[in-house]
Amino acid sequence: MNEQEYAGFWIRTGAALIDSLLILVIVAPIISLIYGSEYWLSESFIVGFWDVVLNYVLPAIAVIVFWIYKSATPGKMATRLVIVDARTGEKPTTAQFIGRYLAYYISILPLFLGLIWVGIDKRKQGWHDKLAGTVVLRNKKPEPVMFEG
């Protein structure tokens, strides 16, 4: 019995929402301490140095580090998803992970079509997956029940 399948649009969206909430819970209080409540009312796209570091650089580094060490972000781990090389099924290279992250920008530019593509493609690959040579798999195998003793 095959215990893995390509991860579809909605499960991946759920994983992304979990990741976004985790980042928000970590970054929002720090941003508020640095910039105060005015930050949330500002119409500026970028408020300052720490805004860029905490909202763009830190999340990018965190995502890539999780991918390198776990082949998944916390959201993907919670939903039992894993990123693998599309040809071999093995762990992707660091270059693939970095390319995959950068390819997200290509995927979102034309009205998020590259992300929506996950729901259309037979292998459930978004454009970022296709460009990086990766697929996202969902583990269907149930977790074993464990008791002490």
CSV table of C-alpha atoms in Angstrom, one decimal:
chain,number,residue,atom,x,y,z
A,1,MET,CA,0.0,0.0,0.0
A,2,ASN,CA,1.3,3.4,-0.9
A,3,GLU,CA,1.6,5.5,2.2
A,4,GLN,CA,2.4,8.8,0.5
A,5,GLU,CA,0.5,11.0,-2.0
A,6,TYR,CA,1.1,14.4,-3.6
A,7,ALA,CA,0.0,17.1,-1.2
A,8,GLY,CA,-2.9,19.1,-2.6
A,9,PHE,CA,-3.8,22.8,-2.5
A,10,TRP,CA,-5.8,22.9,0.6
A,11,ILE,CA,-3.5,20.9,2.9
A,12,ARG,CA,-0.6,23.1,1.7
A,13,THR,CA,-2.7,26.2,2.3
A,14,GLY,CA,-3.4,25.0,5.9
A,15,ALA,CA,0.3,24.4,6.5
A,16,ALA,CA,1.1,27.9,5.2
A,17,LEU,CA,-1.5,29.4,7.5
A,18,ILE,CA,0.1,27.6,10.5
A,19,ASP,CA,3.5,29.0,9.5
A,20,SER,CA,2.1,32.5,9.0
A,21,LEU,CA,0.5,32.5,12.4
A,22,LEU,CA,3.7,31.2,14.1
A,23,ILE,CA,5.7,34.0,12.4
A,24,LEU,CA,3.1,36.6,13.4
A,25,VAL,CA,3.1,35.4,17.0
A,26,ILE,CA,6.9,35.8,17.1
A,27,VAL,CA,7.4,39.0,15.1
A,28,ALA,CA,4.4,41.1,16.0
A,29,PRO,CA,5.3,41.7,19.7
A,30,ILE,CA,8.9,42.5,18.8
A,31,ILE,CA,7.8,44.9,16.1
A,32,SER,CA,5.4,46.5,18.6
A,33,LEU,CA,8.2,46.9,21.1
A,34,ILE,CA,10.5,48.5,18.6
A,35,TYR,CA,8.1,50.8,16.7
A,36,GLY,CA,5.1,51.1,19.0
A,37,SER,CA,1.5,51.1,18.0
A,38,GLU,CA,2.2,53.6,15.2
A,39,TYR,CA,3.7,50.8,13.2
A,40,TRP,CA,0.3,49.2,12.8
A,41,LEU,CA,-1.2,52.4,11.6
A,42,SER,CA,1.5,53.5,9.3
A,43,GLU,CA,0.8,53.6,5.5
A,44,SER,CA,4.5,53.0,4.7
A,45,PHE,CA,5.4,49.8,3.0
A,46,ILE,CA,8.6,49.6,5.0
A,47,VAL,CA,8.9,51.4,8.3
A,48,GLY,CA,12.6,50.9,9.0
A,49,PHE,CA,15.6,48.5,9.3
A,50,TRP,CA,14.0,46.2,11.9
A,51,ASP,CA,10.9,46.0,9.8
A,52,VAL,CA,12.8,44.6,6.9
A,53,VAL,CA,14.9,42.2,9.2
A,54,LEU,CA,12.0,40.9,11.1
A,55,ASN,CA,9.4,40.7,8.4
A,56,TYR,CA,11.5,39.6,5.4
A,57,VAL,CA,15.0,38.4,6.2
A,58,LEU,CA,14.2,36.4,9.4
A,59,PRO,CA,11.3,34.5,8.0
A,60,ALA,CA,13.3,33.7,4.8
A,61,ILE,CA,16.2,32.3,6.8
A,62,ALA,CA,13.9,30.4,9.2
A,63,VAL,CA,12.0,28.8,6.3
A,64,ILE,CA,15.1,27.7,4.5
A,65,VAL,CA,16.8,26.4,7.6
A,66,PHE,CA,13.7,24.3,8.5
A,67,TRP,CA,13.6,23.0,4.9
A,68,ILE,CA,17.3,22.1,5.1
A,69,TYR,CA,17.1,20.3,8.4
A,70,LYS,CA,13.6,18.9,8.3
A,71,SER,CA,12.5,19.1,4.7
A,72,ALA,CA,9.4,20.9,6.1
A,73,THR,CA,8.3,24.0,8.0
A,74,PRO,CA,6.5,23.7,11.3
A,75,GLY,CA,3.2,24.0,9.4
A,76,LYS,CA,4.2,21.2,7.0
A,77,MET,CA,5.3,19.0,9.9
A,78,ALA,CA,2.0,19.6,11.7
A,79,THR,CA,0.1,18.5,8.6
A,80,ARG,CA,2.5,15.6,7.9
A,81,LEU,CA,3.9,17.1,4.7
A,82,VAL,CA,7.5,16.8,3.4
A,83,ILE,CA,9.4,18.4,0.5
A,84,VAL,CA,11.3,15.9,-1.7
A,85,ASP,CA,13.3,16.0,-4.9
A,86,ALA,CA,10.8,15.4,-7.8
A,87,ARG,CA,13.1,13.0,-9.7
A,88,THR,CA,14.5,10.8,-6.9
A,89,GLY,CA,12.1,11.2,-3.9
A,90,GLU,CA,15.1,12.0,-1.8
A,91,LYS,CA,15.9,15.1,0.3
A,92,PRO,CA,16.4,18.1,-2.0
A,93,THR,CA,19.8,19.9,-2.1
A,94,THR,CA,20.3,23.2,-0.3
A,95,ALA,CA,20.5,24.9,-3.7
A,96,GLN,CA,17.0,23.5,-4.5
A,97,PHE,CA,15.6,24.8,-1.3
A,98,ILE,CA,17.0,28.3,-1.8
A,99,GLY,CA,15.8,28.3,-5.4
A,100,ARG,CA,12.4,27.1,-4.3
A,101,TYR,CA,12.1,30.0,-1.8
A,102,LEU,CA,13.2,32.5,-4.5
A,103,ALA,CA,10.8,30.9,-7.0
A,104,TYR,CA,7.9,31.7,-4.6
A,105,TYR,CA,8.2,35.3,-5.8
A,106,ILE,CA,7.8,34.2,-9.4
A,107,SER,CA,4.8,32.1,-8.4
A,108,ILE,CA,3.0,35.0,-6.7
A,109,LEU,CA,3.6,37.8,-9.3
A,110,PRO,CA,1.0,36.9,-11.8
A,111,LEU,CA,-2.0,37.1,-9.4
A,112,PHE,CA,-0.7,34.1,-7.4
A,113,LEU,CA,-1.3,31.8,-10.4
A,114,GLY,CA,1.9,29.9,-9.6
A,115,LEU,CA,0.6,28.9,-6.2
A,116,ILE,CA,-3.0,28.2,-7.5
A,117,TRP,CA,-1.3,25.9,-10.0
A,118,VAL,CA,-0.9,23.3,-7.1
A,119,GLY,CA,-4.7,22.7,-7.5
A,120,ILE,CA,-4.4,22.1,-11.2
A,121,ASP,CA,-1.2,20.1,-11.7
A,122,LYS,CA,-1.4,16.3,-11.7
A,123,ARG,CA,1.7,16.1,-9.4
A,124,LYS,CA,0.3,19.1,-7.3
A,125,GLN,CA,3.4,21.2,-8.1
A,126,GLY,CA,3.3,24.9,-7.9
A,127,TRP,CA,5.6,26.9,-10.2
A,128,HIS,CA,8.1,27.2,-7.3
A,129,ASP,CA,8.2,23.4,-7.1
A,130,LYS,CA,8.6,23.0,-10.9
A,131,LEU,CA,11.4,25.5,-11.0
A,132,ALA,CA,13.2,23.9,-8.0
A,133,GLY,CA,12.6,20.3,-9.1
A,134,THR,CA,10.6,19.4,-5.9
A,135,VAL,CA,7.3,17.9,-4.9
A,136,VAL,CA,5.4,18.0,-1.6
A,137,LEU,CA,4.2,14.7,-0.3
A,138,ARG,CA,1.6,13.9,2.4
A,139,ASN,CA,2.2,10.9,4.7
A,140,LYS,CA,-1.0,8.9,4.9
A,141,LYS,CA,0.4,6.3,7.3
A,142,PRO,CA,-1.3,6.6,10.7
A,143,GLU,CA,0.8,7.4,13.7
A,144,PRO,CA,1.2,4.4,16.0
A,145,VAL,CA,-0.4,4.5,19.4
A,146,MET,CA,2.3,4.4,22.1
A,147,PHE,CA,1.8,3.8,25.8
A,148,GLU,CA,4.3,3.8,28.7
A,149,GLY,CA,5.4,0.4,30.0
